[in-house]
PDB file of C-alpha atoms in Angstrom:
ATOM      1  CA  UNK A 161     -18.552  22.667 -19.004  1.00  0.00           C
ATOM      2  CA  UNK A 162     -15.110  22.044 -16.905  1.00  0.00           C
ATOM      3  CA  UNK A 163     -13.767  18.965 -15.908  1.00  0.00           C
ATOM      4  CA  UNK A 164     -11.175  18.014 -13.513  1.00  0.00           C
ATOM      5  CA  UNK A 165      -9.874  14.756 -12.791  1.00  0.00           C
ATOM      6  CA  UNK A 166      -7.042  12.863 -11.664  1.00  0.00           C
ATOM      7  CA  UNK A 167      -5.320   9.440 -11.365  1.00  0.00           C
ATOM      8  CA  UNK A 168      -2.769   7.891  -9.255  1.00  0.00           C
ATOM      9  CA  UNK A 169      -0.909   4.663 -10.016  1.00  0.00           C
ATOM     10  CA  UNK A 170       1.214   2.947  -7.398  1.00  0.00           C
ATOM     11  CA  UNK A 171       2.791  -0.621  -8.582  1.00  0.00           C
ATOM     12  CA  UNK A 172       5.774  -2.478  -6.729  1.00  0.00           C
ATOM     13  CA  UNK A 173       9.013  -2.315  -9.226  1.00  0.00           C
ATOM     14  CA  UNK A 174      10.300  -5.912  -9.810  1.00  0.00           C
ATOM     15  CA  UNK A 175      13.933  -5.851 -10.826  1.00  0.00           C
ATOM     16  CA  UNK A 176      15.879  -8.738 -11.347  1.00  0.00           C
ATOM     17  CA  UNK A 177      19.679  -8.683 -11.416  1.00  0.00           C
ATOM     18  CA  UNK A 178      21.799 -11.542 -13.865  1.00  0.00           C
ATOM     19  CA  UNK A 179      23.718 -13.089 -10.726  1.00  0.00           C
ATOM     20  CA  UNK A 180      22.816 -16.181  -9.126  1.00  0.00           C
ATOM     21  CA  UNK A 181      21.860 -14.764  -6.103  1.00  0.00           C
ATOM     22  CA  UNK A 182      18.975 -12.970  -8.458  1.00  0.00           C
ATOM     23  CA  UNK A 183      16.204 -14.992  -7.557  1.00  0.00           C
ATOM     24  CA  UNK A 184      16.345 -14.862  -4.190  1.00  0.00           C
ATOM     25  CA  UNK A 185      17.147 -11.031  -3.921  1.00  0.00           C
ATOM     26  CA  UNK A 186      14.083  -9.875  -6.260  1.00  0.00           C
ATOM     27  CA  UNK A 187      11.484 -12.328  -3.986  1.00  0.00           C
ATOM     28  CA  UNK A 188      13.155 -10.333  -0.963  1.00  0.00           C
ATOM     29  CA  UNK A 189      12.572  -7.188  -2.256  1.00  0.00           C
ATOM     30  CA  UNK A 190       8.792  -7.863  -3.388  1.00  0.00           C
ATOM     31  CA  UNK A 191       8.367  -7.983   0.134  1.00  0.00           C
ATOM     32  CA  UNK A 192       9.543  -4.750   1.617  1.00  0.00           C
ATOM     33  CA  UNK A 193       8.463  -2.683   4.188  1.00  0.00           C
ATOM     34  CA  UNK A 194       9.339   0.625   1.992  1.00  0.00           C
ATOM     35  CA  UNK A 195       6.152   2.432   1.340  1.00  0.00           C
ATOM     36  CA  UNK A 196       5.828   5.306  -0.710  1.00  0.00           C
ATOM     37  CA  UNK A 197       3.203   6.750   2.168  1.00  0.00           C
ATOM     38  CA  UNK A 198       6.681   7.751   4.267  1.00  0.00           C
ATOM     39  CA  UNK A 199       7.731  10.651   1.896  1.00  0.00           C
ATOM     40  CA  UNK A 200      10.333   9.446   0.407  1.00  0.00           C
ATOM     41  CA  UNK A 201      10.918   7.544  -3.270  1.00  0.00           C
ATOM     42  CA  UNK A 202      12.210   4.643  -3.121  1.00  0.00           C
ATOM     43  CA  UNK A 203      13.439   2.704  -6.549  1.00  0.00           C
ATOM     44  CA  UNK A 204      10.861  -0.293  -5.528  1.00  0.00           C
ATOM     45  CA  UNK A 205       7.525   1.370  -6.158  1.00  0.00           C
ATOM     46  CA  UNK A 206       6.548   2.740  -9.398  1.00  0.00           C
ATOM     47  CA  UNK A 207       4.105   5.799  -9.531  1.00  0.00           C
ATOM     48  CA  UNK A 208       2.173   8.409 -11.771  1.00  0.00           C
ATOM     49  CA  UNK A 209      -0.017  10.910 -10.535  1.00  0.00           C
ATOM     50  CA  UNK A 210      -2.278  12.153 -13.731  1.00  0.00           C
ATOM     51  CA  UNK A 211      -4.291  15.491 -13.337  1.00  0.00           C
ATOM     52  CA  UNK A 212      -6.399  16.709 -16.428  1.00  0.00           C
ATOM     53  CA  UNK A 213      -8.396  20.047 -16.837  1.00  0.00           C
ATOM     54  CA  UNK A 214     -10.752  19.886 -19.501  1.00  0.00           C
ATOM     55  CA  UNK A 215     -12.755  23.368 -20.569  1.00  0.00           C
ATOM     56  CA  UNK A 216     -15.234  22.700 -23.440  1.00  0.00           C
ATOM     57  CA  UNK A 217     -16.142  26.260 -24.044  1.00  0.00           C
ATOM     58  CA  UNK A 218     -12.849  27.079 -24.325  1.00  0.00           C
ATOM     59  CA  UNK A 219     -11.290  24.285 -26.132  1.00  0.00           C
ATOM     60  CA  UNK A 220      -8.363  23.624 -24.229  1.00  0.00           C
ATOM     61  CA  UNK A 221      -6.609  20.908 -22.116  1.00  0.00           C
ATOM     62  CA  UNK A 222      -4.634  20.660 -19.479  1.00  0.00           C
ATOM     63  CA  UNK A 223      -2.728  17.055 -18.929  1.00  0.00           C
ATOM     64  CA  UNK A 224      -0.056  17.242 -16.375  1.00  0.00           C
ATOM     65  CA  UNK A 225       2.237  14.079 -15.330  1.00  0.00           C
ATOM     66  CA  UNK A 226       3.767  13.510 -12.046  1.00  0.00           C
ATOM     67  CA  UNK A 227       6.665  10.480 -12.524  1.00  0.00           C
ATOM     68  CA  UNK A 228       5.962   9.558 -16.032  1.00  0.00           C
ATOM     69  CA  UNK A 229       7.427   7.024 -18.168  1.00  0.00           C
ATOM     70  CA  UNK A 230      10.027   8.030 -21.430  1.00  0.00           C
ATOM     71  CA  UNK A 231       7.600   5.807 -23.382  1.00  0.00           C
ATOM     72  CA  UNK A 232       4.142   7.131 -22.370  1.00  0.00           C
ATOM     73  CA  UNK A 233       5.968  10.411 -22.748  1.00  0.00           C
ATOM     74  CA  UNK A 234       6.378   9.007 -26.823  1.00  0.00           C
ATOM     75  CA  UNK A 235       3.088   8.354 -26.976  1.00  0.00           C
ATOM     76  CA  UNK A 236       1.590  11.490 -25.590  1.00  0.00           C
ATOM     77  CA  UNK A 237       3.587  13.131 -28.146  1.00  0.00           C
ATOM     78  CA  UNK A 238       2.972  11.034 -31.485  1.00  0.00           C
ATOM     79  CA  UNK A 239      -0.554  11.810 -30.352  1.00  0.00           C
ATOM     80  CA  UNK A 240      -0.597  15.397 -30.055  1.00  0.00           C
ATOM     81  CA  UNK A 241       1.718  15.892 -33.128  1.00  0.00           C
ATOM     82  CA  UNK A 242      -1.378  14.971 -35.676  1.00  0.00           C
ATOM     83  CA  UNK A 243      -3.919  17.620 -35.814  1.00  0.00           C
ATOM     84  CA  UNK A 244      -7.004  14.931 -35.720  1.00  0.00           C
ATOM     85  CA  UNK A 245      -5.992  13.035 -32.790  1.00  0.00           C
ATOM     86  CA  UNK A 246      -6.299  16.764 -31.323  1.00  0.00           C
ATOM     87  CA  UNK A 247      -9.389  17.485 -32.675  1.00  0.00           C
ATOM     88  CA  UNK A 248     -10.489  14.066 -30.860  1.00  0.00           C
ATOM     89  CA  UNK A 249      -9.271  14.973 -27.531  1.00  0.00           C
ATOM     90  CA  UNK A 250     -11.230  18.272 -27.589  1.00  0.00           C
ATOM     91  CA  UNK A 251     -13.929  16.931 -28.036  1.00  0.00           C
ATOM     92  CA  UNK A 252     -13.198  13.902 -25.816  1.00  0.00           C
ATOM     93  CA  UNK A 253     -10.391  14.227 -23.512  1.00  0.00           C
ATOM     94  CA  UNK A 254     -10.857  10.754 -22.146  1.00  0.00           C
ATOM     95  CA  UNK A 255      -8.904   9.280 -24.812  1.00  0.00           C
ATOM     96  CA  UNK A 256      -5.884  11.126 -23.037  1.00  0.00           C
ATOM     97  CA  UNK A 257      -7.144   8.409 -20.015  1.00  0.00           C
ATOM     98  CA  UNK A 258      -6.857   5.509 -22.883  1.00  0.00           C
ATOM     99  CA  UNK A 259      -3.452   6.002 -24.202  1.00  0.00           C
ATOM    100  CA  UNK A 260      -2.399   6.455 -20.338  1.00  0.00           C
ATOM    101  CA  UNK A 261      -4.085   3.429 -19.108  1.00  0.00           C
ATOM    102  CA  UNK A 262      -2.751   1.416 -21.901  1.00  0.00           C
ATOM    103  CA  UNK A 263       0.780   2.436 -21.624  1.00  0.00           C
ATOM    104  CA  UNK A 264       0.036   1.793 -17.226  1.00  0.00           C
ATOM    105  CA  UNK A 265      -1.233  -1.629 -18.329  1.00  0.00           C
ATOM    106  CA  UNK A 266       1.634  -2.756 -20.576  1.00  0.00           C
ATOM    107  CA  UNK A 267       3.866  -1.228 -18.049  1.00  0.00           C
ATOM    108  CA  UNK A 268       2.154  -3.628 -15.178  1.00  0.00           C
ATOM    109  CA  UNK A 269       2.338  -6.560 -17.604  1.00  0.00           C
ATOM    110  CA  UNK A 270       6.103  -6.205 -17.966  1.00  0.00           C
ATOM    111  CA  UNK A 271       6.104  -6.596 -13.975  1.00  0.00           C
ATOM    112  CA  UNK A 272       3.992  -9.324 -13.475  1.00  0.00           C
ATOM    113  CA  UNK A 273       5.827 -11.180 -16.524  1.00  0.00           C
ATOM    114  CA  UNK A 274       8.896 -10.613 -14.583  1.00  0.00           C
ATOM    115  CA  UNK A 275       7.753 -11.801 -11.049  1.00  0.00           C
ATOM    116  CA  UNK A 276       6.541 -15.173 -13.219  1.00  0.00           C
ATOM    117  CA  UNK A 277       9.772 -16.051 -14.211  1.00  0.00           C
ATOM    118  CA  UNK A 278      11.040 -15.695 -10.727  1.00  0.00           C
ATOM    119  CA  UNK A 279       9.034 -17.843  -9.412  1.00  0.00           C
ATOM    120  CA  UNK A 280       9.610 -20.017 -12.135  1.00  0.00           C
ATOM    121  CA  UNK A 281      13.292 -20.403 -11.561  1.00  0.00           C
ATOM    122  CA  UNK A 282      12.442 -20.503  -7.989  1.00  0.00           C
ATOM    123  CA  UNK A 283      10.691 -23.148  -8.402  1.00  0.00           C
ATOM    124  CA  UNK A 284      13.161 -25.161 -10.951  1.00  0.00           C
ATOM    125  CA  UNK A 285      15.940 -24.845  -7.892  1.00  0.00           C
ATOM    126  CA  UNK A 286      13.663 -26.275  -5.464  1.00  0.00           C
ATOM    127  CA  UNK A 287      12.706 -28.873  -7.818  1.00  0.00           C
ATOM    128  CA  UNK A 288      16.030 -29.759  -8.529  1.00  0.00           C
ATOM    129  CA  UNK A 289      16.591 -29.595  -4.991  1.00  0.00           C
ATOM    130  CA  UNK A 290      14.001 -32.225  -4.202  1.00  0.00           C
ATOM    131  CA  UNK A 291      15.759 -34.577  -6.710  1.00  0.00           C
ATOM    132  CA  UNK A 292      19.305 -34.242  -5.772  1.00  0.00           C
ATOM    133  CA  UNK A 293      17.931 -35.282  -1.972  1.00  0.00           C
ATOM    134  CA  UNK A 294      15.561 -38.118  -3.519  1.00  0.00           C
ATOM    135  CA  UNK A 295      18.402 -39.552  -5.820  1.00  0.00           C
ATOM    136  CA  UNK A 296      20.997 -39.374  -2.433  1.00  0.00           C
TER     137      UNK A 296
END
């Protein structure tokens, strides 16, 4: 039996500088027009390309990584350094898929944790905003 399979993440890259003008920059550049799609990288967008090729008869995998993270990189390799995580994977090479998809999910939770707490300070300056005008 052979099996081939692949998976692509794309996710927009929040960043958020330490300067005042912080907030305001990182909501700008959730919204930009830079697209992967044009052939070019650009530091907002974060993306993986996964292809595995899985040969039960033979007992080998193949798991290459296209714009991989150092810490999924750690984990791929604590996994593959004990012999019955191996033994696991040759017999089911989806758990590859699990450790990648965990490591994507923690890696989107990160970003979405950061765009909260610009909108939260976004939302304490406007609020603060409204009261300074209110007060006046």
């Amino acid at each position: 039996m052979l099996i081939d399979s692949w998976l692509h993440f794309l996710c927009k890259n929040i960043v958020v500088r330490d300067n005042d003008d912080s907030i305001f920059d990182a909501l700008r550049s959730t919204f930009d027009v830079h697209h992967p799609t044009s052939g070019q990288i650009h530091p907002s967008w974060i993306q993986g390309g996964f292809f595995m090729k899985w040969k039960k008869t033979g007992g080998n995998i193949t798991l290459i990584c296209f714009g991989s993270f150092p810490k999924l990189e750690e984990r791929l390799q604590r996994f593959i350094e004990n012999t019955d995580n191996v033994q696991t994977a040759l017999y089911d090479p989806y758990t590859l898929y699990a450790i990648i998809l965990d490591e994507l999910h923690l890696k989107m939770d990160s970003i979405v944790w950061e765009l909260v707490s610009i909108y939260n300070r976004t939302e304490s300056v406007s609020t603060e905003l409204y009261l300074i005008i209110e007060l006046t």
